[in-house]
Amino acid sequence: MKIALVNDTHFGARGDSPIFNKYFFKFWEGTFFPYLKEHNISQICHLGDVVDRRKFINFVTLRSWRQRFFDVLQREDITMDVIVGNHDVFHKNTNEINALKELLSSYAFDVHTEATNITIDSCPILLVPWITLQNESHTMRMIEETKAQICMGHFEIAGFSMYRGMESHDGLSKDTFNKFDLVFSGHYHHRSSDGQIHYLGNPYELTWQDYNDPRGFHLFDTGTRRLDFIENPYRMFARLEYSDREKDPIDLDAYDLKGLYVKLIVVDKTDYYKFDTFIKKLYNKGCHEIKIIEDMSEFNDGEIGEEINLEDTLSVLSHYIDSIETDVDKEHVKTYMRTLYTEAVNIEV
């Protein structure tokens, strides 16, 4: 039997943004539900953070998710075991008051606030919700005593990437889970694995940190123990690089940017009329937001006293690349480094 694994759906994310809500349902209604129906999948395990904010939820958001997500599951006879994540609980030291109990009481879904042994298709599984001061001792005892070889939870485990390139150094030790053959977890939004512990990642892009980092959901086969990833084909963020010195400039007709957040990195802009024409065409693509990051070269020629003799960062990089003995096209490397530098100095903190 195959189980659909989802987590960190964050209903109501980005301040209950209707733009993001629309984007979320492109995935659920365009990919997730059709896939479940086509492959006769009738069991979901949701590994926490169903909602985005711990304290409250917008009524418009709640209505849309009731009608277009939870009602669909109920209507299609899809059962769901769901554990409480840290975003689902009101207090930080207990899972007792949580969004899932309050919002899903009218549905036949199984909501788990404490570590629980369940069995799906003769496969024993230990479900572990967010660990708090109140449930910590019970959780550790369940981990020690369970006969299950599969563990699914919402964990903070040291040594895994929270986001791509950002590793967590806090949390539980990997050794806590040595007894299990497989561990699946929500919480961190970047997909990663050490072969035993699998962080599944969230279904869609929420911030620029998620850009170009594949998202989607997973299928777990209880018989073969195989884990398959089904990628979300929809994106919320797009990054373009503009240079009027390129032989093949950006062909905007090849991009569907409607409703997207777009970041335009301007690497080289020597023909201002050509650039203005490009920008007008970009705005006509129907993007939700366009952020133009200009090249910093206009600051490179500032007058500095000869006695100071300082070099700007781009000049240092350029000279370093020139000094390296390599067969690689150095001008191409310089362009790439200039692009990275331009974006780095404009990072949103």
mmCIF file of C-alpha atoms in Angstrom:
data_model
loop_
_atom_site.group_PDB
_atom_site.id
_atom_site.type_symbol
_atom_site.label_atom_id
_atom_site.label_comp_id
_atom_site.label_asym_id
_atom_site.label_seq_id
_atom_site.Cartn_x
_atom_site.Cartn_y
_atom_site.Cartn_z
ATOM 1 C CA MET A 1 0.000 0.000 0.000
ATOM 2 C CA LYS A 2 1.234 3.493 -0.841
ATOM 3 C CA ILE A 3 0.836 6.377 1.598
ATOM 4 C CA ALA A 4 1.022 10.006 0.530
ATOM 5 C CA LEU A 5 3.325 11.962 2.833
ATOM 6 C CA VAL A 6 2.860 15.719 3.118
ATOM 7 C CA ASN A 7 4.015 18.253 5.683
ATOM 8 C CA ASP A 8 4.497 21.952 6.345
ATOM 9 C CA THR A 9 1.517 23.029 4.269
ATOM 10 C CA HIS A 10 1.413 26.329 6.201
ATOM 11 C CA PHE A 11 -2.161 27.292 5.356
ATOM 12 C CA GLY A 12 -2.431 31.070 5.670
ATOM 13 C CA ALA A 13 1.238 31.718 4.918
ATOM 14 C CA ARG A 14 2.584 35.154 4.063
ATOM 15 C CA GLY A 15 -0.086 36.927 6.071
ATOM 16 C CA ASP A 16 -2.978 35.030 4.461
ATOM 17 C CA SER A 17 -1.838 36.260 1.071
ATOM 18 C CA PRO A 18 -4.497 35.492 -1.582
ATOM 19 C CA ILE A 19 -1.659 35.357 -4.133
ATOM 20 C CA PHE A 20 0.054 32.539 -2.264
ATOM 21 C CA ASN A 21 -3.242 30.815 -1.506
ATOM 22 C CA LYS A 22 -3.958 30.691 -5.240
ATOM 23 C CA TYR A 23 -0.475 29.355 -5.856
ATOM 24 C CA PHE A 24 -0.905 26.651 -3.196
ATOM 25 C CA PHE A 25 -4.074 25.354 -4.825
ATOM 26 C CA LYS A 26 -2.420 25.182 -8.225
ATOM 27 C CA PHE A 27 -0.400 22.381 -6.642
ATOM 28 C CA TRP A 28 -3.197 20.695 -4.661
ATOM 29 C CA GLU A 29 -5.791 20.797 -7.428
ATOM 30 C CA GLY A 30 -3.420 20.578 -10.383
ATOM 31 C CA THR A 31 -1.011 17.900 -9.141
ATOM 32 C CA PHE A 32 -1.744 16.368 -5.731
ATOM 33 C CA PHE A 33 -5.417 15.386 -5.906
ATOM 34 C CA PRO A 34 -5.276 14.221 -9.551
ATOM 35 C CA TYR A 35 -2.277 12.036 -8.699
ATOM 36 C CA LEU A 36 -4.023 10.435 -5.720
ATOM 37 C CA LYS A 37 -7.107 9.723 -7.824
ATOM 38 C CA GLU A 38 -5.165 8.300 -10.759
ATOM 39 C CA HIS A 39 -3.150 5.958 -8.522
ATOM 40 C CA ASN A 40 -5.978 5.026 -6.111
ATOM 41 C CA ILE A 41 -4.184 6.378 -3.050
ATOM 42 C CA SER A 42 -6.514 6.689 -0.074
ATOM 43 C CA GLN A 43 -4.181 7.285 2.894
ATOM 44 C CA ILE A 44 -2.292 10.452 3.859
ATOM 45 C CA CYS A 45 0.108 11.075 6.705
ATOM 46 C CA HIS A 46 0.549 14.781 7.381
ATOM 47 C CA LEU A 47 3.738 15.415 9.356
ATOM 48 C CA GLY A 48 2.866 18.727 10.973
ATOM 49 C CA ASP A 49 2.584 22.492 10.480
ATOM 50 C CA VAL A 50 -0.798 22.316 8.810
ATOM 51 C CA VAL A 51 -1.324 26.035 9.468
ATOM 52 C CA ASP A 52 1.148 28.905 9.399
ATOM 53 C CA ARG A 53 0.406 30.972 12.512
ATOM 54 C CA ARG A 54 0.205 29.617 16.026
ATOM 55 C CA LYS A 55 -2.238 32.153 17.465
ATOM 56 C CA PHE A 56 -4.989 32.682 14.876
ATOM 57 C CA ILE A 57 -6.212 32.032 11.341
ATOM 58 C CA ASN A 58 -7.992 34.194 8.789
ATOM 59 C CA PHE A 59 -11.607 33.142 8.155
ATOM 60 C CA VAL A 60 -11.224 33.458 4.380
ATOM 61 C CA THR A 61 -8.193 31.179 4.520
ATOM 62 C CA LEU A 62 -10.051 28.721 6.749
ATOM 63 C CA ARG A 63 -13.048 28.582 4.436
ATOM 64 C CA SER A 64 -10.966 27.973 1.338
ATOM 65 C CA TRP A 65 -9.024 25.155 2.970
ATOM 66 C CA ARG A 66 -12.152 23.543 4.355
ATOM 67 C CA GLN A 67 -13.899 23.573 0.982
ATOM 68 C CA ARG A 68 -10.950 22.850 -1.296
ATOM 69 C CA PHE A 69 -8.792 20.555 0.820
ATOM 70 C CA PHE A 70 -10.393 18.902 3.859
ATOM 71 C CA ASP A 71 -13.841 18.504 2.261
ATOM 72 C CA VAL A 72 -12.202 16.959 -0.806
ATOM 73 C CA LEU A 73 -10.404 14.374 1.336
ATOM 74 C CA GLN A 74 -13.639 13.496 3.093
ATOM 75 C CA ARG A 75 -15.642 13.350 -0.117
ATOM 76 C CA GLU A 76 -13.073 11.084 -1.789
ATOM 77 C CA ASP A 77 -12.860 8.800 1.287
ATOM 78 C CA ILE A 78 -9.198 9.618 1.833
ATOM 79 C CA THR A 79 -8.154 9.017 5.422
ATOM 80 C CA MET A 80 -5.523 11.158 7.099
ATOM 81 C CA ASP A 81 -3.347 10.762 10.170
ATOM 82 C CA VAL A 82 -1.988 14.180 11.110
ATOM 83 C CA ILE A 83 0.498 15.116 13.804
ATOM 84 C CA VAL A 84 0.816 18.480 15.483
ATOM 85 C CA GLY A 85 3.731 20.667 14.365
ATOM 86 C CA ASN A 86 5.225 23.671 16.139
ATOM 87 C CA HIS A 87 3.184 26.102 14.013
ATOM 88 C CA ASP A 88 -0.031 24.293 14.966
ATOM 89 C CA VAL A 89 0.228 24.821 18.740
ATOM 90 C CA PHE A 90 -0.810 27.886 20.733
ATOM 91 C CA HIS A 91 1.645 27.444 23.634
ATOM 92 C CA LYS A 92 5.292 26.565 23.174
ATOM 93 C CA ASN A 93 5.481 24.213 26.152
ATOM 94 C CA THR A 94 2.466 22.000 25.356
ATOM 95 C CA ASN A 95 0.546 20.624 22.373
ATOM 96 C CA GLU A 96 -2.734 20.558 24.280
ATOM 97 C CA ILE A 97 -4.262 23.639 22.638
ATOM 98 C CA ASN A 98 -3.731 23.370 18.898
ATOM 99 C CA ALA A 99 -5.279 24.412 15.607
ATOM 100 C CA LEU A 100 -5.947 20.861 14.454
ATOM 101 C CA LYS A 101 -8.249 19.945 17.324
ATOM 102 C CA GLU A 102 -10.139 23.208 16.979
ATOM 103 C CA LEU A 103 -10.450 23.270 13.190
ATOM 104 C CA LEU A 104 -10.772 19.596 12.249
ATOM 105 C CA SER A 105 -13.196 18.353 14.905
ATOM 106 C CA SER A 106 -15.961 17.909 12.334
ATOM 107 C CA TYR A 107 -13.816 15.588 10.195
ATOM 108 C CA ALA A 108 -12.938 11.941 10.745
ATOM 109 C CA PHE A 109 -9.192 12.570 10.576
ATOM 110 C CA ASP A 110 -6.938 11.197 13.317
ATOM 111 C CA VAL A 111 -5.135 14.071 15.040
ATOM 112 C CA HIS A 112 -2.142 13.067 17.169
ATOM 113 C CA THR A 113 -0.816 15.379 19.886
ATOM 114 C CA GLU A 114 1.393 12.758 21.581
ATOM 115 C CA ALA A 115 3.647 9.991 20.284
ATOM 116 C CA THR A 116 1.410 7.171 19.085
ATOM 117 C CA ASN A 117 1.851 3.732 17.537
ATOM 118 C CA ILE A 118 -0.361 3.126 14.493
ATOM 119 C CA THR A 119 -0.528 0.372 11.901
ATOM 120 C CA ILE A 120 -1.172 0.976 8.199
ATOM 121 C CA ASP A 121 -1.462 -2.081 5.942
ATOM 122 C CA SER A 122 0.247 -4.288 8.572
ATOM 123 C CA CYS A 123 3.132 -1.795 8.795
ATOM 124 C CA PRO A 124 3.760 -0.525 12.364
ATOM 125 C CA ILE A 125 4.606 3.184 12.453
ATOM 126 C CA LEU A 126 5.475 5.463 15.356
ATOM 127 C CA LEU A 127 4.003 8.946 14.892
ATOM 128 C CA VAL A 128 5.754 11.683 16.868
ATOM 129 C CA PRO A 129 4.319 15.219 16.988
ATOM 130 C CA TRP A 130 6.257 18.327 18.011
ATOM 131 C CA ILE A 131 8.223 17.631 21.201
ATOM 132 C CA THR A 132 7.531 20.011 24.110
ATOM 133 C CA LEU A 133 8.394 20.089 27.807
ATOM 134 C CA GLN A 134 5.070 18.440 28.574
ATOM 135 C CA ASN A 135 5.388 15.463 26.231
ATOM 136 C CA GLU A 136 9.184 15.010 26.098
ATOM 137 C CA SER A 137 9.461 12.189 28.638
ATOM 138 C CA HIS A 138 6.513 10.317 27.104
ATOM 139 C CA THR A 139 7.985 10.754 23.622
ATOM 140 C CA MET A 140 11.409 9.412 24.588
ATOM 141 C CA ARG A 141 9.819 6.460 26.347
ATOM 142 C CA MET A 142 7.732 5.689 23.242
ATOM 143 C CA ILE A 143 10.822 5.884 21.030
ATOM 144 C CA GLU A 144 12.620 3.479 23.356
ATOM 145 C CA GLU A 145 9.762 0.987 23.734
ATOM 146 C CA THR A 146 8.131 0.933 20.279
ATOM 147 C CA LYS A 147 8.436 -2.137 18.097
ATOM 148 C CA ALA A 148 7.935 -0.052 14.951
ATOM 149 C CA GLN A 149 10.810 0.190 12.513
ATOM 150 C CA ILE A 150 9.336 3.267 10.822
ATOM 151 C CA CYS A 151 9.113 6.638 12.559
ATOM 152 C CA MET A 152 7.308 9.708 11.227
ATOM 153 C CA GLY A 153 7.489 13.017 13.059
ATOM 154 C CA HIS A 154 8.017 16.735 13.192
ATOM 155 C CA PHE A 155 11.571 16.873 14.463
ATOM 156 C CA GLU A 156 14.396 19.317 14.972
ATOM 157 C CA ILE A 157 17.474 17.175 14.360
ATOM 158 C CA ALA A 158 21.012 18.571 14.356
ATOM 159 C CA GLY A 159 23.071 18.107 11.225
ATOM 160 C CA PHE A 160 20.354 18.629 8.607
ATOM 161 C CA SER A 161 19.683 21.658 6.414
ATOM 162 C CA MET A 162 16.812 23.907 7.466
ATOM 163 C CA TYR A 163 17.147 25.650 4.112
ATOM 164 C CA ARG A 164 19.549 24.891 1.314
ATOM 165 C CA GLY A 165 23.024 25.777 2.577
ATOM 166 C CA MET A 166 21.829 26.534 6.143
ATOM 167 C CA GLU A 167 22.539 23.608 8.468
ATOM 168 C CA SER A 168 20.992 23.247 11.899
ATOM 169 C CA HIS A 169 23.393 22.725 14.792
ATOM 170 C CA ASP A 170 20.699 22.481 17.457
ATOM 171 C CA GLY A 171 18.101 19.862 18.248
ATOM 172 C CA LEU A 172 18.004 16.127 18.762
ATOM 173 C CA SER A 173 20.999 13.940 18.019
ATOM 174 C CA LYS A 174 20.731 11.541 15.087
ATOM 175 C CA ASP A 175 21.582 8.797 17.582
ATOM 176 C CA THR A 176 18.116 9.230 19.115
ATOM 177 C CA PHE A 177 16.727 7.353 16.106
ATOM 178 C CA ASN A 178 19.329 4.577 15.728
ATOM 179 C CA LYS A 179 16.768 1.818 16.340
ATOM 180 C CA PHE A 180 14.626 2.782 13.323
ATOM 181 C CA ASP A 181 15.173 1.622 9.771
ATOM 182 C CA LEU A 182 13.560 4.769 8.368
ATOM 183 C CA VAL A 183 12.661 8.168 9.807
ATOM 184 C CA PHE A 184 10.535 10.705 7.924
ATOM 185 C CA SER A 185 10.212 14.242 9.216
ATOM 186 C CA GLY A 186 8.621 17.562 8.535
ATOM 187 C CA HIS A 187 9.773 20.915 10.021
ATOM 188 C CA TYR A 188 12.779 21.741 7.798
ATOM 189 C CA HIS A 189 11.618 22.931 4.385
ATOM 190 C CA HIS A 190 14.611 21.681 2.419
ATOM 191 C CA ARG A 191 14.606 18.055 1.269
ATOM 192 C CA SER A 192 17.601 16.141 2.574
ATOM 193 C CA SER A 193 18.555 12.648 3.666
ATOM 194 C CA ASP A 194 21.397 10.676 5.200
ATOM 195 C CA GLY A 195 19.922 7.392 3.992
ATOM 196 C CA GLN A 196 18.052 6.666 7.218
ATOM 197 C CA ILE A 197 16.572 10.028 8.221
ATOM 198 C CA HIS A 198 14.640 11.821 5.502
ATOM 199 C CA TYR A 199 13.520 15.428 5.740
ATOM 200 C CA LEU A 200 10.706 15.583 3.206
ATOM 201 C CA GLY A 201 10.608 19.331 2.584
ATOM 202 C CA ASN A 202 7.447 21.367 2.117
ATOM 203 C CA PRO A 203 5.182 21.160 -0.963
ATOM 204 C CA TYR A 204 5.824 24.606 -2.461
ATOM 205 C CA GLU A 205 7.968 27.729 -2.436
ATOM 206 C CA LEU A 206 7.259 30.179 0.383
ATOM 207 C CA THR A 207 10.240 32.566 0.286
ATOM 208 C CA TRP A 208 13.192 33.411 -1.941
ATOM 209 C CA GLN A 209 15.226 30.898 0.065
ATOM 210 C CA ASP A 210 13.140 28.214 -1.652
ATOM 211 C CA TYR A 211 13.949 29.401 -5.173
ATOM 212 C CA ASN A 212 15.089 26.658 -7.518
ATOM 213 C CA ASP A 213 14.894 24.081 -4.710
ATOM 214 C CA PRO A 214 12.548 21.257 -5.820
ATOM 215 C CA ARG A 215 9.294 20.939 -3.830
ATOM 216 C CA GLY A 216 6.445 18.434 -3.843
ATOM 217 C CA PHE A 217 5.177 15.420 -1.903
ATOM 218 C CA HIS A 218 6.254 11.824 -1.311
ATOM 219 C CA LEU A 219 4.816 8.344 -1.624
ATOM 220 C CA PHE A 220 5.858 5.652 0.843
ATOM 221 C CA ASP A 221 5.251 2.024 -0.054
ATOM 222 C CA THR A 222 4.578 0.081 3.160
ATOM 223 C CA GLY A 223 5.486 -3.186 1.460
ATOM 224 C CA THR A 224 8.719 -2.360 -0.333
ATOM 225 C CA ARG A 225 9.604 0.614 1.919
ATOM 226 C CA ARG A 226 10.379 2.607 -1.171
ATOM 227 C CA LEU A 227 10.103 6.405 -0.975
ATOM 228 C CA ASP A 228 9.251 8.279 -4.180
ATOM 229 C CA PHE A 229 9.242 12.018 -4.727
ATOM 230 C CA ILE A 230 6.525 13.659 -6.830
ATOM 231 C CA GLU A 231 7.688 17.134 -7.807
ATOM 232 C CA ASN A 232 5.514 20.222 -7.757
ATOM 233 C CA PRO A 233 5.766 21.709 -11.280
ATOM 234 C CA TYR A 234 4.572 25.150 -10.183
ATOM 235 C CA ARG A 235 6.874 27.956 -9.085
ATOM 236 C CA MET A 236 6.324 31.240 -7.268
ATOM 237 C CA PHE A 237 9.730 32.832 -7.763
ATOM 238 C CA ALA A 238 11.678 33.470 -10.941
ATOM 239 C CA ARG A 239 15.178 34.868 -11.346
ATOM 240 C CA LEU A 240 16.418 36.457 -14.574
ATOM 241 C CA GLU A 241 19.834 37.831 -15.510
ATOM 242 C CA TYR A 242 20.016 40.752 -17.932
ATOM 243 C CA SER A 243 23.086 41.573 -19.996
ATOM 244 C CA ASP A 244 22.941 43.384 -23.319
ATOM 245 C CA ARG A 245 26.413 42.033 -24.099
ATOM 246 C CA GLU A 246 25.169 38.468 -24.279
ATOM 247 C CA LYS A 247 24.941 36.909 -27.715
ATOM 248 C CA ASP A 248 21.613 35.338 -26.761
ATOM 249 C CA PRO A 249 19.623 37.887 -24.711
ATOM 250 C CA ILE A 250 16.642 36.872 -22.602
ATOM 251 C CA ASP A 251 13.635 35.889 -24.687
ATOM 252 C CA LEU A 252 10.733 36.881 -22.457
ATOM 253 C CA ASP A 253 8.265 35.154 -24.784
ATOM 254 C CA ALA A 254 9.715 31.854 -23.531
ATOM 255 C CA TYR A 255 8.783 32.619 -19.904
ATOM 256 C CA ASP A 256 5.398 32.353 -18.212
ATOM 257 C CA LEU A 257 5.810 34.912 -15.440
ATOM 258 C CA LYS A 258 2.190 35.754 -14.745
ATOM 259 C CA GLY A 259 1.555 36.094 -11.022
ATOM 260 C CA LEU A 260 5.178 35.366 -10.076
ATOM 261 C CA TYR A 261 7.667 37.205 -7.915
ATOM 262 C CA VAL A 262 10.498 38.091 -10.289
ATOM 263 C CA LYS A 263 14.025 39.160 -9.433
ATOM 264 C CA LEU A 264 15.933 40.728 -12.343
ATOM 265 C CA ILE A 265 19.711 40.826 -11.890
ATOM 266 C CA VAL A 266 21.180 43.507 -14.149
ATOM 267 C CA VAL A 267 24.720 42.413 -14.991
ATOM 268 C CA ASP A 268 25.488 44.665 -17.975
ATOM 269 C CA LYS A 269 23.409 47.637 -19.119
ATOM 270 C CA THR A 270 25.113 49.639 -21.863
ATOM 271 C CA ASP A 271 22.152 50.355 -24.127
ATOM 272 C CA TYR A 272 19.570 52.220 -22.035
ATOM 273 C CA TYR A 273 16.919 52.287 -24.745
ATOM 274 C CA LYS A 274 17.222 48.532 -25.186
ATOM 275 C CA PHE A 275 16.982 48.081 -21.417
ATOM 276 C CA ASP A 276 13.867 50.268 -21.115
ATOM 277 C CA THR A 277 12.216 48.306 -23.910
ATOM 278 C CA PHE A 278 13.024 45.078 -22.108
ATOM 279 C CA ILE A 279 11.626 46.381 -18.798
ATOM 280 C CA LYS A 280 8.361 47.494 -20.416
ATOM 281 C CA LYS A 281 7.943 44.051 -21.933
ATOM 282 C CA LEU A 282 8.714 42.444 -18.566
ATOM 283 C CA TYR A 283 6.025 44.490 -16.813
ATOM 284 C CA ASN A 284 3.535 43.445 -19.481
ATOM 285 C CA LYS A 285 4.088 39.786 -18.521
ATOM 286 C CA GLY A 286 1.711 40.189 -15.558
ATOM 287 C CA CYS A 287 4.237 39.507 -12.778
ATOM 288 C CA HIS A 288 2.943 39.973 -9.259
ATOM 289 C CA GLU A 289 6.151 41.704 -8.192
ATOM 290 C CA ILE A 290 9.337 42.683 -9.992
ATOM 291 C CA LYS A 291 12.501 43.531 -8.094
ATOM 292 C CA ILE A 292 15.268 44.995 -10.242
ATOM 293 C CA ILE A 293 18.761 44.608 -8.800
ATOM 294 C CA GLU A 294 21.051 46.973 -10.629
ATOM 295 C CA ASP A 295 24.693 46.269 -11.369
ATOM 296 C CA MET A 296 26.962 48.009 -8.845
ATOM 297 C CA SER A 297 29.544 49.040 -11.458
ATOM 298 C CA GLU A 298 28.512 52.692 -11.340
ATOM 299 C CA PHE A 299 30.130 52.840 -7.902
ATOM 300 C CA ASN A 300 33.384 51.329 -9.082
ATOM 301 C CA ASP A 301 34.699 54.494 -10.725
ATOM 302 C CA GLY A 302 34.322 56.774 -7.709
ATOM 303 C CA GLU A 303 37.214 59.158 -7.159
ATOM 304 C CA ILE A 304 39.573 57.881 -4.474
ATOM 305 C CA GLY A 305 42.794 59.607 -3.568
ATOM 306 C CA GLU A 306 45.808 58.011 -5.217
ATOM 307 C CA GLU A 307 47.545 57.680 -1.886
ATOM 308 C CA ILE A 308 44.755 55.403 -0.601
ATOM 309 C CA ASN A 309 44.837 53.055 -3.599
ATOM 310 C CA LEU A 310 41.894 50.835 -2.538
ATOM 311 C CA GLU A 311 40.224 48.296 -4.786
ATOM 312 C CA ASP A 312 36.530 47.512 -4.808
ATOM 313 C CA THR A 313 35.363 43.934 -4.311
ATOM 314 C CA LEU A 314 34.621 43.329 -7.995
ATOM 315 C CA SER A 315 38.110 44.476 -8.971
ATOM 316 C CA VAL A 316 39.678 42.162 -6.414
ATOM 317 C CA LEU A 317 37.639 39.244 -7.761
ATOM 318 C CA SER A 318 38.484 40.150 -11.349
ATOM 319 C CA HIS A 319 42.212 40.383 -10.650
ATOM 320 C CA TYR A 320 42.148 37.110 -8.756
ATOM 321 C CA ILE A 321 40.443 35.328 -11.657
ATOM 322 C CA ASP A 322 43.011 36.823 -14.072
ATOM 323 C CA SER A 323 45.822 35.461 -11.901
ATOM 324 C CA ILE A 324 44.581 31.874 -12.024
ATOM 325 C CA GLU A 325 46.047 29.551 -14.621
ATOM 326 C CA THR A 326 43.108 27.733 -16.154
ATOM 327 C CA ASP A 327 41.643 26.771 -19.513
ATOM 328 C CA VAL A 328 38.202 27.916 -18.408
ATOM 329 C CA ASP A 329 36.808 31.041 -20.095
ATOM 330 C CA LYS A 330 37.800 33.706 -17.558
ATOM 331 C CA GLU A 331 35.387 36.299 -18.894
ATOM 332 C CA HIS A 332 32.533 33.864 -18.355
ATOM 333 C CA VAL A 333 33.718 33.281 -14.781
ATOM 334 C CA LYS A 334 33.941 37.041 -14.190
ATOM 335 C CA THR A 335 30.394 37.530 -15.429
ATOM 336 C CA TYR A 336 29.163 34.775 -13.140
ATOM 337 C CA MET A 337 31.007 36.226 -10.123
ATOM 338 C CA ARG A 338 29.679 39.702 -10.910
ATOM 339 C CA THR A 339 26.152 38.287 -10.988
ATOM 340 C CA LEU A 340 26.600 36.585 -7.605
ATOM 341 C CA TYR A 341 28.111 39.728 -6.087
ATOM 342 C CA THR A 342 25.344 41.964 -7.377
ATOM 343 C CA GLU A 343 22.693 39.681 -5.902
ATOM 344 C CA ALA A 344 24.600 39.205 -2.632
ATOM 345 C CA VAL A 345 24.800 42.904 -1.810
ATOM 346 C CA ASN A 346 21.049 43.142 -2.297
ATOM 347 C CA ILE A 347 20.053 40.138 -0.184
ATOM 348 C CA GLU A 348 16.890 40.765 1.818
ATOM 349 C CA VAL A 349 17.701 40.236 5.489
#
